[in-house]
XYZ file of N, CA and C in Angstrom:
822
model
N -10.840 10.663 23.186
C -11.743 11.061 22.036
C -13.113 10.257 22.242
N -14.112 10.870 21.864
C -15.412 10.199 22.065
C -15.538 8.991 21.192
N -15.907 7.850 21.860
C -16.015 6.638 21.201
C -17.047 6.578 20.127
N -17.912 7.588 20.010
C -18.977 7.558 18.996
C -18.398 7.684 17.577
N -17.220 8.134 17.408
C -16.575 8.203 16.073
C -16.294 6.868 15.466
N -16.286 5.848 16.336
C -16.022 4.527 15.808
C -17.231 3.851 15.150
N -18.472 4.514 15.364
C -19.619 3.936 14.803
C -19.717 4.201 13.266
N -19.069 3.322 12.480
C -18.883 3.603 11.110
C -19.558 2.468 10.300
N -19.736 2.793 8.894
C -20.319 1.714 8.112
C -19.548 0.383 8.226
N -20.309 -0.660 7.939
C -19.718 -1.957 8.083
C -18.559 -2.213 7.182
N -18.512 -1.578 5.973
C -17.363 -1.843 5.101
C -16.249 -0.920 5.275
N -16.194 -0.101 6.410
C -15.050 0.776 6.697
C -13.873 -0.094 7.246
N -12.840 -0.074 6.616
C -11.570 -0.817 7.131
C -10.669 0.043 7.931
N -10.492 1.275 7.585
C -9.465 2.103 8.242
C -10.087 3.499 8.348
N -9.834 4.115 9.564
C -10.155 5.529 9.747
C -8.914 6.213 10.237
N -8.488 7.314 9.576
C -7.405 8.221 10.081
C -8.036 9.568 10.430
N -7.976 9.898 11.718
C -8.737 10.948 12.172
C -7.821 11.983 12.878
N -7.704 13.210 12.305
C -6.955 14.352 12.849
C -5.558 13.933 13.314
N -4.888 13.150 12.451
C -3.591 12.619 12.846
C -2.488 13.735 12.711
N -1.756 13.882 13.702
C -0.589 14.818 13.724
C 0.672 14.102 14.176
N 1.695 14.156 13.358
C 2.966 13.403 13.593
C 4.100 14.447 13.672
N 4.921 14.245 14.658
C 6.165 15.113 14.687
C 7.356 14.229 15.095
N 8.535 14.615 14.577
C 9.790 13.963 15.008
C 10.664 15.038 15.468
N 11.011 14.977 16.815
C 11.664 16.141 17.416
C 10.702 17.347 17.350
N 11.293 18.530 16.865
C 10.519 19.710 16.714
C 9.799 19.836 15.328
N 10.117 18.866 14.445
C 9.642 18.980 13.045
C 8.283 18.340 12.898
N 7.314 19.085 12.374
C 5.997 18.538 12.167
C 5.916 17.967 10.709
N 5.499 16.629 10.723
C 5.540 15.971 9.406
C 4.135 15.842 8.878
N 3.120 15.644 9.701
C 1.750 15.574 9.254
C 0.854 16.359 10.191
N -0.132 17.029 9.777
C -0.849 17.868 10.602
C -2.444 17.681 10.345
N -3.194 17.218 11.253
C -4.598 17.092 11.065
C -5.004 16.310 9.743
N -4.456 15.089 9.584
C -4.816 14.393 8.410
C -6.044 13.534 8.759
N -6.976 13.596 7.777
C -8.237 12.834 7.976
C -8.541 12.082 6.634
N -8.885 10.813 6.712
C -9.499 10.105 5.603
C -9.938 8.707 6.096
N -10.809 8.118 5.292
C -11.434 6.871 5.600
C -11.198 5.906 4.419
N -10.896 4.712 4.696
C -10.742 3.675 3.656
C -11.779 2.601 3.793
N -12.471 2.303 2.640
C -13.526 1.332 2.715
C -13.087 0.077 1.944
N -13.760 -0.984 2.127
C -13.364 -2.246 1.491
C -13.375 -2.173 0.041
N -12.272 -2.638 -0.571
C -12.199 -2.634 -1.999
C -11.732 -1.374 -2.690
N -11.330 -0.379 -1.851
C -10.865 0.803 -2.466
C -9.337 0.656 -2.764
N -8.906 1.096 -3.860
C -7.535 1.126 -4.315
C -7.095 2.616 -4.388
N -6.469 2.987 -3.325
C -6.093 4.440 -3.101
C -4.624 4.699 -3.428
N -4.358 5.550 -4.380
C -2.981 6.073 -4.678
C -2.669 7.336 -3.865
N -1.505 7.378 -3.328
C -1.087 8.510 -2.596
C 0.101 9.264 -3.320
N -0.067 10.506 -3.664
C 0.943 11.252 -4.432
C 1.343 12.416 -3.689
N 2.587 12.929 -4.044
C 3.086 14.112 -3.396
C 4.627 14.214 -3.576
N 5.207 15.354 -3.245
C 6.596 15.619 -3.464
C 7.434 14.759 -2.486
N 8.677 14.646 -2.783
C 9.609 13.995 -1.837
C 9.506 14.768 -0.523
N 9.510 13.997 0.569
C 9.575 14.572 1.890
C 8.263 15.241 2.414
N 7.164 14.943 1.620
C 5.907 15.618 2.066
C 5.180 14.804 3.121
N 5.642 13.587 3.416
C 4.938 12.781 4.521
C 4.271 11.564 4.140
N 4.476 11.157 2.880
C 3.747 9.982 2.342
C 4.167 8.676 3.135
N 5.525 8.560 3.195
C 6.025 7.245 3.945
C 5.728 7.361 5.448
N 5.716 8.611 5.962
C 5.402 8.863 7.325
C 3.983 8.414 7.680
N 3.090 8.807 6.756
C 1.687 8.426 6.865
C 1.559 6.931 6.901
N 2.200 6.262 5.891
C 2.113 4.819 5.854
C 2.644 4.100 7.166
N 3.773 4.588 7.613
C 4.404 3.981 8.807
C 3.498 4.196 10.010
N 2.826 5.365 10.153
C 1.920 5.683 11.165
C 0.749 4.756 11.138
N 0.180 4.428 9.963
C -0.924 3.520 9.835
C -0.545 2.109 10.222
N 0.794 1.765 9.982
C 1.231 0.475 10.279
C 1.260 0.174 11.804
N 1.428 1.182 12.487
C 1.509 1.024 13.998
C 2.928 0.717 14.477
N 3.035 0.247 15.696
C 4.319 -0.014 16.299
C 4.825 1.097 17.237
N 5.804 0.710 18.085
C 6.253 1.679 19.166
C 6.686 2.997 18.539
N 7.590 2.909 17.498
C 8.154 4.176 16.907
C 7.135 5.089 16.430
N 6.106 4.464 15.693
C 4.971 5.230 15.109
C 4.166 5.880 16.172
N 3.823 5.154 17.258
C 3.072 5.741 18.306
C 3.745 6.835 19.067
N 5.120 6.752 19.207
C 5.873 7.810 19.829
C 5.916 9.090 19.015
N 5.810 8.922 17.773
C 5.697 10.149 16.855
C 4.342 10.722 16.764
N 3.304 10.060 17.067
C 1.890 10.450 16.911
C 1.569 11.355 18.030
N 1.517 12.694 17.735
C 1.284 13.735 18.791
C -0.289 13.744 19.127
N -1.161 13.619 18.145
C -2.590 13.606 18.416
C -3.273 12.989 17.268
N -4.548 12.749 17.557
C -5.304 12.021 16.558
C -5.498 10.542 16.850
N -6.304 9.896 15.983
C -6.569 8.435 16.318
C -6.551 7.683 14.907
N -6.278 6.438 14.984
C -6.314 5.510 13.788
C -7.122 4.304 14.208
N -8.190 4.012 13.467
C -9.012 2.905 13.829
C -8.934 1.874 12.681
N -8.804 0.557 13.077
C -8.847 -0.513 12.066
C -10.060 -1.319 12.527
N -11.055 -1.447 11.542
C -12.322 -2.131 11.937
C -12.923 -1.611 13.238
N -13.001 -0.256 13.313
C -13.711 0.380 14.484
C -12.930 0.178 15.791
N -11.731 -0.394 15.779
C -10.996 -0.564 17.067
C -9.680 0.301 16.904
N -9.355 1.018 18.016
C -8.074 1.788 17.919
C -6.858 0.904 17.582
N -6.033 1.412 16.661
C -4.863 0.634 16.248
C -4.086 0.036 17.364
N -3.837 0.948 18.398
C -2.947 0.500 19.512
C -3.570 -0.625 20.365
N -4.911 -0.966 20.115
C -5.485 -2.049 20.914
C -5.105 -3.415 20.325
N -4.484 -3.426 19.166
C -4.197 -4.720 18.468
C -2.805 -5.124 18.845
N -2.531 -6.434 18.915
C -1.209 -6.937 19.109
C -0.668 -7.011 17.633
N 0.681 -7.204 17.630
C 1.351 -7.371 16.254
C 0.845 -8.619 15.633
N 0.534 -9.649 16.356
C 0.050 -10.852 15.757
C -1.339 -10.643 15.065
N -2.228 -9.883 15.876
C -3.517 -9.656 15.285
C -3.427 -8.711 14.047
N -2.576 -7.744 14.060
C -2.514 -6.895 12.897
C -1.964 -7.620 11.683
N -1.142 -8.593 11.919
C -0.560 -9.373 10.828
C -1.603 -10.155 10.059
N -2.723 -10.432 10.674
C -3.717 -11.182 9.954
C -4.675 -10.238 9.111
N -4.552 -8.909 9.384
C -5.437 -7.965 8.784
C -4.757 -7.053 7.712
N -3.531 -6.751 7.977
C -2.908 -5.806 7.119
C -1.402 -6.299 6.831
N -0.982 -6.032 5.611
C 0.342 -6.333 5.186
C 1.046 -5.028 4.665
N 2.354 -5.024 4.709
C 3.054 -3.793 4.419
C 4.232 -4.142 3.529
N 4.439 -3.397 2.533
C 5.638 -3.494 1.600
C 6.304 -2.122 1.769
N 7.472 -2.079 2.345
C 8.222 -0.829 2.606
C 8.912 -0.446 1.296
N 9.369 0.779 1.236
C 10.055 1.280 0.032
C 11.376 0.633 -0.190
N 12.110 0.423 0.947
C 13.463 -0.229 0.874
C 13.436 -1.481 1.686
N 13.489 -2.639 1.010
C 13.503 -3.871 1.676
C 14.737 -4.698 1.177
N 15.442 -5.255 2.112
C 16.555 -6.125 1.721
C 16.519 -7.388 2.644
N 17.281 -8.402 2.232
C 17.366 -9.607 3.061
C 18.828 -9.679 3.581
N 19.041 -9.714 4.846
C 20.343 -9.822 5.363
C 20.960 -11.200 5.191
N 20.123 -12.148 4.780
C 20.613 -13.514 4.541
C 20.242 -14.039 3.208
N 21.014 -15.035 2.751
C 20.772 -15.508 1.398
C 19.696 -16.476 1.304
N 18.495 -16.160 1.759
C 17.321 -17.059 1.580
C 17.012 -17.325 0.137
N 16.446 -18.514 -0.001
C 15.802 -18.762 -1.392
C 14.494 -18.045 -1.443
N 14.145 -17.676 -2.658
C 12.892 -16.909 -2.791
C 11.722 -17.699 -2.188
N 11.730 -18.979 -2.445
C 10.702 -19.880 -1.845
C 10.675 -19.834 -0.347
N 11.798 -19.781 0.248
C 11.840 -19.657 1.768
C 11.252 -18.288 2.235
N 11.539 -17.287 1.562
C 11.049 -15.866 1.851
C 9.512 -15.944 1.838
N 9.001 -16.466 0.692
C 7.573 -16.493 0.601
C 6.885 -17.422 1.635
N 7.455 -18.528 1.886
C 7.013 -19.483 2.937
C 6.873 -18.817 4.289
N 7.815 -17.873 4.635
C 7.811 -17.203 5.916
C 6.572 -16.361 6.033
N 5.998 -15.830 4.922
C 4.818 -15.054 4.990
C 3.666 -15.780 5.498
N 3.630 -17.149 5.482
C 2.508 -17.886 5.801
C 2.620 -18.495 7.230
N 3.699 -18.039 8.032
C 3.916 -18.619 9.313
C 2.805 -18.521 10.308
N 1.953 -17.366 10.176
C 0.933 -17.279 11.221
C -0.314 -18.096 10.863
N -0.357 -18.674 9.636
C -1.519 -19.434 9.266
C -1.411 -20.900 9.545
N -2.514 -21.431 10.091
C -2.586 -22.897 10.371
C -3.270 -23.517 9.161
N -2.490 -24.159 8.373
C -3.074 -24.729 7.131
C -2.286 -25.969 6.687
N -2.906 -26.845 6.003
C -2.136 -28.060 5.375
C -1.133 -27.534 4.428
N -0.034 -28.389 4.307
C 1.033 -28.013 3.453
C 0.724 -27.848 1.987
N -0.227 -28.609 1.555
C -0.594 -28.569 0.149
C -1.363 -27.195 -0.160
N -2.054 -26.681 0.805
C -2.760 -25.388 0.728
C -1.639 -24.311 0.625
N -0.640 -24.454 1.553
C 0.444 -23.400 1.541
C 1.184 -23.439 0.297
N 1.573 -24.611 -0.195
C 2.303 -24.739 -1.409
C 1.490 -24.160 -2.629
N 0.179 -24.483 -2.700
C -0.671 -24.006 -3.742
C -0.750 -22.506 -3.800
N -0.910 -21.935 -2.597
C -1.070 -20.426 -2.543
C 0.205 -19.776 -2.975
N 1.389 -20.308 -2.559
C 2.697 -19.752 -2.948
C 2.811 -19.848 -4.469
N 2.442 -21.075 -4.989
C 2.637 -21.219 -6.484
C 1.629 -20.254 -7.141
N 0.516 -19.991 -6.684
C -0.433 -19.151 -7.365
C -0.054 -17.732 -7.488
N 0.456 -17.256 -6.241
C 0.944 -15.852 -6.165
C 2.189 -15.681 -6.940
N 3.086 -16.674 -6.874
C 4.347 -16.602 -7.630
C 4.087 -16.477 -9.112
N 3.186 -17.263 -9.641
C 2.892 -17.244 -11.001
C 2.282 -15.868 -11.431
N 1.379 -15.317 -10.560
C 0.739 -14.085 -10.881
C 1.689 -12.923 -10.954
N 2.823 -13.016 -10.265
C 3.859 -11.991 -10.296
C 5.073 -12.331 -11.065
N 4.998 -13.437 -11.895
C 6.117 -13.815 -12.727
C 7.346 -14.172 -11.905
N 7.117 -14.997 -10.852
C 8.231 -15.341 -9.942
C 8.491 -16.836 -9.946
N 7.744 -17.614 -10.680
C 7.834 -19.135 -10.588
C 9.217 -19.556 -10.877
N 9.810 -18.969 -11.913
C 11.104 -19.373 -12.287
C 12.349 -18.887 -11.390
N 11.915 -18.182 -10.337
C 12.941 -17.650 -9.477
C 12.878 -18.249 -8.053
N 11.952 -19.159 -7.803
C 11.662 -19.635 -6.486
C 12.963 -20.369 -5.879
N 13.811 -20.883 -6.638
C 14.920 -21.564 -6.113
C 16.258 -20.715 -6.265
N 16.078 -19.422 -6.458
C 17.164 -18.579 -6.505
C 17.428 -17.887 -5.154
N 18.694 -17.583 -4.849
C 19.015 -16.802 -3.645
C 18.526 -15.383 -3.865
N 17.743 -14.880 -2.954
C 17.173 -13.512 -3.108
C 18.146 -12.483 -3.340
N 19.343 -12.618 -2.748
C 20.413 -11.663 -2.818
C 20.955 -11.539 -4.226
N 20.791 -12.540 -5.060
C 21.326 -12.538 -6.459
C 20.336 -11.953 -7.424
N 19.167 -11.536 -6.979
C 18.085 -11.072 -7.908
C 18.293 -9.677 -8.256
N 17.794 -9.180 -9.329
C 17.787 -7.713 -9.711
C 16.860 -6.981 -8.712
N 16.966 -5.611 -8.753
C 16.136 -4.877 -7.905
C 14.627 -5.021 -8.184
N 14.315 -5.154 -9.502
C 12.871 -5.336 -9.889
C 12.402 -6.739 -9.440
N 13.231 -7.714 -9.605
C 12.808 -9.056 -9.256
C 12.628 -9.119 -7.695
N 13.573 -8.555 -6.911
C 13.356 -8.465 -5.523
C 11.986 -7.730 -5.083
N 11.747 -6.695 -5.817
C 10.586 -5.917 -5.451
C 9.322 -6.769 -5.674
N 9.247 -7.600 -6.723
C 8.215 -8.535 -6.935
C 8.075 -9.484 -5.852
N 9.238 -10.004 -5.337
C 9.255 -11.032 -4.291
C 8.602 -10.507 -3.037
N 9.005 -9.194 -2.665
C 8.396 -8.609 -1.474
C 6.983 -8.227 -1.552
N 6.487 -7.905 -2.761
C 5.121 -7.805 -2.965
C 4.352 -9.037 -2.832
N 4.918 -10.148 -3.385
C 4.324 -11.444 -3.230
C 4.263 -11.876 -1.696
N 5.322 -11.548 -0.997
C 5.373 -11.843 0.426
C 4.301 -11.141 1.183
N 4.043 -9.896 0.867
C 2.896 -9.061 1.477
C 1.525 -9.706 1.180
N 1.418 -10.145 -0.101
C 0.068 -10.676 -0.546
C -0.162 -12.000 0.200
N 0.892 -12.764 0.327
C 0.763 -14.118 0.927
C 0.436 -14.032 2.391
N 0.685 -12.912 3.006
C 0.275 -12.720 4.359
C -1.209 -12.571 4.505
N -1.884 -12.177 3.501
C -3.252 -11.782 3.499
C -4.242 -12.805 2.871
N -3.772 -13.420 1.762
C -4.591 -14.295 0.967
C -4.892 -15.576 1.737
N -6.170 -15.959 1.887
C -6.482 -17.147 2.674
C -5.853 -18.474 1.985
N -6.311 -18.639 0.712
C -5.820 -19.804 0.021
C -5.648 -19.598 -1.548
N -6.283 -18.536 -2.058
C -6.071 -18.297 -3.526
C -6.397 -16.842 -3.742
N -5.958 -16.359 -4.959
C -6.224 -14.963 -5.351
C -7.686 -14.706 -5.720
N -8.465 -15.777 -5.740
C -9.919 -15.566 -5.957
C -10.760 -15.478 -4.672
N -10.078 -15.520 -3.529
C -10.791 -15.470 -2.215
C -11.350 -14.125 -1.981
N -12.345 -14.060 -1.160
C -12.904 -12.801 -0.677
C -11.854 -12.097 0.253
N -11.392 -10.972 0.096
C -10.429 -10.275 0.730
C -10.962 -9.027 1.492
N -12.281 -8.971 1.579
C -12.930 -7.904 2.272
C -12.419 -7.764 3.766
N -12.073 -6.546 4.113
C -11.592 -6.363 5.489
C -10.066 -6.395 5.611
N -9.317 -6.847 4.486
C -7.871 -6.878 4.530
C -7.369 -5.558 3.955
N -6.174 -5.179 4.470
C -5.614 -3.928 4.099
C -4.147 -4.105 3.651
N -3.761 -3.656 2.403
C -2.420 -3.745 1.866
C -1.863 -2.398 1.745
N -0.642 -2.198 2.377
C -0.011 -0.818 2.421
C 1.318 -0.981 1.636
N 1.421 -0.192 0.476
C 2.560 -0.305 -0.416
C 3.245 1.033 -0.527
N 4.574 1.015 -0.377
C 5.370 2.190 -0.475
C 6.316 2.062 -1.817
N 5.907 2.673 -2.851
C 6.616 2.544 -4.138
C 6.817 1.214 -4.597
N 5.795 0.382 -4.803
C 6.022 -1.037 -5.124
C 6.509 -1.271 -6.497
N 6.450 -0.266 -7.503
C 6.809 -0.483 -8.861
C 8.030 0.321 -9.249
N 8.749 0.975 -8.316
C 9.795 1.873 -8.583
C 10.949 1.230 -9.434
N 11.150 -0.065 -9.233
C 12.246 -0.730 -9.901
C 11.831 -1.601 -11.054
N 10.538 -1.588 -11.409
C 10.023 -2.523 -12.405
C 10.097 -1.992 -13.852
N 10.252 -2.899 -14.775
C 10.122 -2.542 -16.225
C 8.703 -2.405 -16.588
N 8.423 -1.921 -17.838
C 7.031 -1.569 -18.163
C 6.143 -2.735 -18.067
N 6.633 -3.908 -18.554
C 5.726 -5.164 -18.539
C 5.362 -5.524 -17.154
N 6.244 -5.416 -16.220
C 5.920 -5.831 -14.866
C 5.194 -4.812 -14.082
N 5.349 -3.448 -14.441
C 4.571 -2.431 -13.916
C 3.029 -2.650 -14.216
N 2.820 -3.003 -15.416
C 1.407 -3.238 -15.886
C 0.824 -4.549 -15.189
N 1.698 -5.539 -15.092
C 1.290 -6.719 -14.452
C 0.845 -6.461 -13.080
N 1.718 -5.757 -12.284
C 1.484 -5.545 -10.876
C 0.224 -4.655 -10.669
N 0.057 -3.598 -11.454
C -1.043 -2.740 -11.305
C -2.427 -3.441 -11.638
N -2.343 -4.250 -12.701
C -3.595 -5.027 -13.049
C -3.905 -6.023 -11.976
N -2.966 -6.741 -11.311
C -3.253 -7.653 -10.281
C -3.786 -6.912 -9.128
N -3.264 -5.759 -8.701
C -3.805 -4.985 -7.587
C -5.236 -4.599 -7.762
N -5.499 -4.148 -9.036
C -6.872 -3.722 -9.379
C -7.817 -4.914 -9.209
N -7.377 -6.015 -9.686
C -8.163 -7.277 -9.590
C -8.488 -7.638 -8.190
N -7.443 -7.537 -7.291
C -7.602 -7.945 -5.880
C -8.530 -6.866 -5.143
N -8.487 -5.628 -5.523
C -9.402 -4.687 -4.967
C -10.801 -5.042 -5.294
N -11.061 -5.632 -6.481
C -12.403 -6.013 -6.837
C -12.898 -7.230 -5.917
N -11.918 -7.892 -5.363
C -12.264 -9.012 -4.490
C -12.353 -8.489 -2.910
N -12.347 -7.192 -2.784
C -12.548 -6.652 -1.464
C -11.315 -6.072 -0.756
N -10.102 -6.296 -1.362
C -8.841 -5.894 -0.719
C -8.819 -4.336 -0.792
N -8.505 -3.700 0.330
C -8.281 -2.299 0.446
C -6.792 -2.068 0.234
N -6.459 -1.160 -0.631
C -5.094 -0.884 -0.913
C -4.698 0.598 -0.815
N -3.668 0.957 -0.169
C -3.099 2.281 -0.127
C -1.668 2.061 -0.755
N -1.512 2.797 -1.766
C -0.295 2.631 -2.635
C 0.411 3.993 -2.858
N 1.493 4.229 -2.292
C 2.295 5.398 -2.477
C 3.046 5.233 -3.889
N 2.954 6.340 -4.692
C 3.646 6.188 -5.985
C 3.928 7.588 -6.472
N 5.174 7.744 -7.036
C 5.574 8.973 -7.749
C 5.114 8.904 -9.221
N 4.760 7.758 -9.674
C 4.396 7.583 -11.032
C 2.917 7.757 -11.221
N 2.502 8.926 -11.182
C 1.024 9.279 -11.216
C 0.385 8.642 -12.449
N 1.074 8.644 -13.539
C 0.491 8.135 -14.815
C 0.340 6.718 -14.830
N 1.180 6.029 -13.988
C 0.996 4.584 -13.968
C -0.186 4.152 -13.182
N -0.370 4.806 -11.993
C -1.400 4.332 -11.061
C -2.886 4.873 -11.494
N -2.842 5.965 -12.180
C -4.118 6.626 -12.451
C -5.165 5.751 -13.129
N -4.819 4.943 -14.146
C -5.818 4.098 -14.829
C -6.266 2.971 -13.927
N -5.658 2.646 -12.874
C -5.972 1.439 -12.042
C -6.677 1.821 -10.698
N -6.231 2.971 -10.063
C -6.691 3.286 -8.741
C -8.199 3.700 -8.825
N -8.917 3.672 -7.720
C -10.199 4.118 -7.664
C -10.347 5.497 -7.019
N -9.234 5.928 -6.350
C -9.194 7.142 -5.556
C -7.797 7.602 -5.368
N -7.586 8.838 -5.288
C -6.292 9.432 -5.083
C -6.214 10.472 -3.961
N -5.180 10.397 -3.090
C -4.885 11.420 -2.138
C -3.685 12.102 -2.517
N -3.690 13.442 -2.432
C -2.565 14.242 -2.794
C -2.148 14.966 -1.533
N -0.841 14.778 -1.128
C -0.319 15.394 0.054
C 0.570 16.541 -0.237
N 0.486 17.578 0.564
C 1.309 18.771 0.530
C 1.086 19.592 1.765
N 1.970 20.400 2.144
C 1.853 21.200 3.374
C 1.407 20.449 4.626
N 1.963 19.223 4.728
C 1.752 18.504 5.944
C 0.323 17.837 6.002
N -0.442 17.936 4.965
C -1.760 17.310 5.022
C -2.260 16.889 3.611
N -3.485 16.488 3.544
C -4.168 16.077 2.434
C -4.812 17.311 1.756
N -4.345 17.675 0.525
C -4.911 18.849 -0.146
C -5.957 18.480 -1.144
N -6.044 17.143 -1.591
C -7.038 16.766 -2.480
C -7.315 15.241 -2.199
N -8.546 14.744 -2.288
C -8.960 13.476 -2.045
C -10.213 13.111 -2.952
N -10.121 12.250 -3.966
C -11.158 11.974 -4.742
C -10.841 11.057 -5.908
N -11.598 10.933 -6.862
C -11.383 10.197 -8.069
C -10.261 10.892 -8.831
N -9.316 10.038 -9.449
C -8.155 10.692 -10.141
C -8.584 11.730 -11.163
N -9.660 11.588 -11.849
C -10.031 12.559 -12.880
C -10.399 13.919 -12.164
N -10.836 13.873 -10.980
C -11.181 15.099 -10.211
C -9.996 15.684 -9.512
N -9.092 14.874 -9.031
C -7.964 15.353 -8.298
C -6.859 15.890 -9.151
N -6.678 15.288 -10.295
C -5.611 15.741 -11.206
C -5.960 17.007 -12.016
N -5.918 18.128 -11.472
C -6.138 19.316 -12.143
C -4.870 20.175 -11.896
N -4.634 21.146 -12.750
C -3.428 21.922 -12.797
C -3.286 22.772 -11.468
N -4.319 23.200 -10.939
C -4.185 24.003 -9.648
C -3.639 23.147 -8.466
N -4.291 21.968 -8.326
C -3.820 21.071 -7.311
C -2.488 20.564 -7.524
N -2.133 20.261 -8.795
C -0.732 19.781 -9.040
C 0.337 20.799 -8.788
N -0.027 22.042 -9.146
C 0.996 23.088 -8.880
C 1.145 23.331 -7.427
N 0.087 23.251 -6.627
C 0.211 23.382 -5.170
C 0.970 22.209 -4.596
N 0.864 21.068 -5.150
C 1.647 19.932 -4.713
C 3.023 19.938 -5.097
N 3.379 20.082 -6.388
C 4.647 19.936 -6.901
C 5.461 21.246 -7.116
N 4.794 22.394 -6.896
C 5.430 23.725 -7.027
C 6.041 23.943 -8.389
N 5.331 23.518 -9.431
C 5.740 23.660 -10.802
C 4.564 23.568 -11.652
N 4.619 24.121 -12.851
C 3.547 24.018 -13.864
C 3.563 22.713 -14.620
N 2.516 22.043 -14.562
C 2.401 20.780 -15.261
C 1.144 20.838 -16.285
N 1.171 19.986 -17.236
C 0.155 19.965 -18.208
C -0.651 18.529 -18.150
N -1.849 18.627 -18.541
C -2.795 17.471 -18.471
C -3.148 17.009 -19.861
N -3.139 15.670 -20.070
C -3.675 15.177 -21.284
C -4.745 14.158 -20.994
N -5.968 14.346 -21.611
C -7.140 13.445 -21.260
C -7.147 12.377 -22.260
N -7.235 11.078 -21.703
C -7.323 9.942 -22.581
C -8.768 9.383 -22.466
N -9.387 9.107 -23.642
C -10.765 8.678 -23.609
C -11.052 7.455 -22.755
N -10.049 6.532 -22.603
C -10.316 5.304 -21.867
C -9.571 5.191 -20.554
N -8.426 5.984 -20.414
C -7.564 5.696 -19.192
C -7.437 6.954 -18.399
N -8.350 7.971 -18.588
C -8.453 9.126 -17.714
C -7.407 10.248 -18.060
N -6.857 10.856 -16.945
C -6.009 12.024 -17.149
C -4.514 11.605 -16.967
N -3.652 12.141 -17.806
C -2.235 11.932 -17.734
C -1.510 13.293 -17.508
N -0.425 13.216 -16.694
C 0.298 14.398 -16.334
C 1.601 14.459 -17.168
N 1.881 15.619 -17.694
C 3.133 15.765 -18.475
C 3.743 17.138 -18.137
N 5.073 17.210 -18.486
C 5.758 18.503 -18.248
C 5.348 19.605 -19.308
C-alpha cells in the first residue's frame, strides 16, 4: 500500500484502513475503515457475533490476528502495527478483554503491580500510582484479597485498573495524549454505582488525551459519556458519528434486526428502548 496514507494529522493515534478479516472460509470483517484521534472516547455497538471483539483483537495485533487479516492496514502513530514489538505496543496501548481470569491466586495488589513491570520508576511512584488508580475504581479495600475470591464485578474493576496502570505515567492527571485503551465489555458485570463510576472515569481520562475504544451492549450506559459511536453490522461499519446522530431507528433496525424506540433526554442525549 502507498506510504502516503500514513501522512495523517499529528493527533491521529490509530488508522484502520480497508481491513478484511477471515477465519477459515468465514468472513468476519470486510473493508472496515475508521480513524481514532487523541482524546476520542468511541463506543462500538452491534449484535452478538457481528465482529466487535474480532475488530478489537485485530487492532491489538499479535500473530493470530495477523494470520486472520486478509487485507488492509492498521497504523498506530503513522507506523504499521506489525512493525512494533510487543514491548513497544505495551507502552502505547492497553487491552481489557471480555473474559479475563487469573489461573493463580494472586493478591489484587500483585496483579496491579505486574501492570507496571515495563516502567522504570522509583517504588514510591509505583505505589502512589497503584493507590490512585485503585481509589478511583473503588478497589483500595480489596488490594490484599486473593483475586480468585472476588465477585465478577470486582474482578472486572481490577482488570480495568490493570489496563490503566499500563498506560498512566504517574497519576490520573497526567497527559495521556497518544495512548490507546481498548475495552471489550468493561462494565458487563458491574452494578449501577460502579457502571457510573467507570464511565465517568473514562470520560475524564479522554479529556486528558486518552483515546478509548469501548465495546458495549449497553448503549444507554455509554451514550452520555462517549464522544463518538461506531455501529457494526453486515461485517462492516454502518454508522460512525456522534451518538445523537448515529442512534436513529433506521440504523438501529439495520443493526439489531428489530424495531426499537428512542427517547430524547435534554441533558444526556438519546436513549434506546423496546
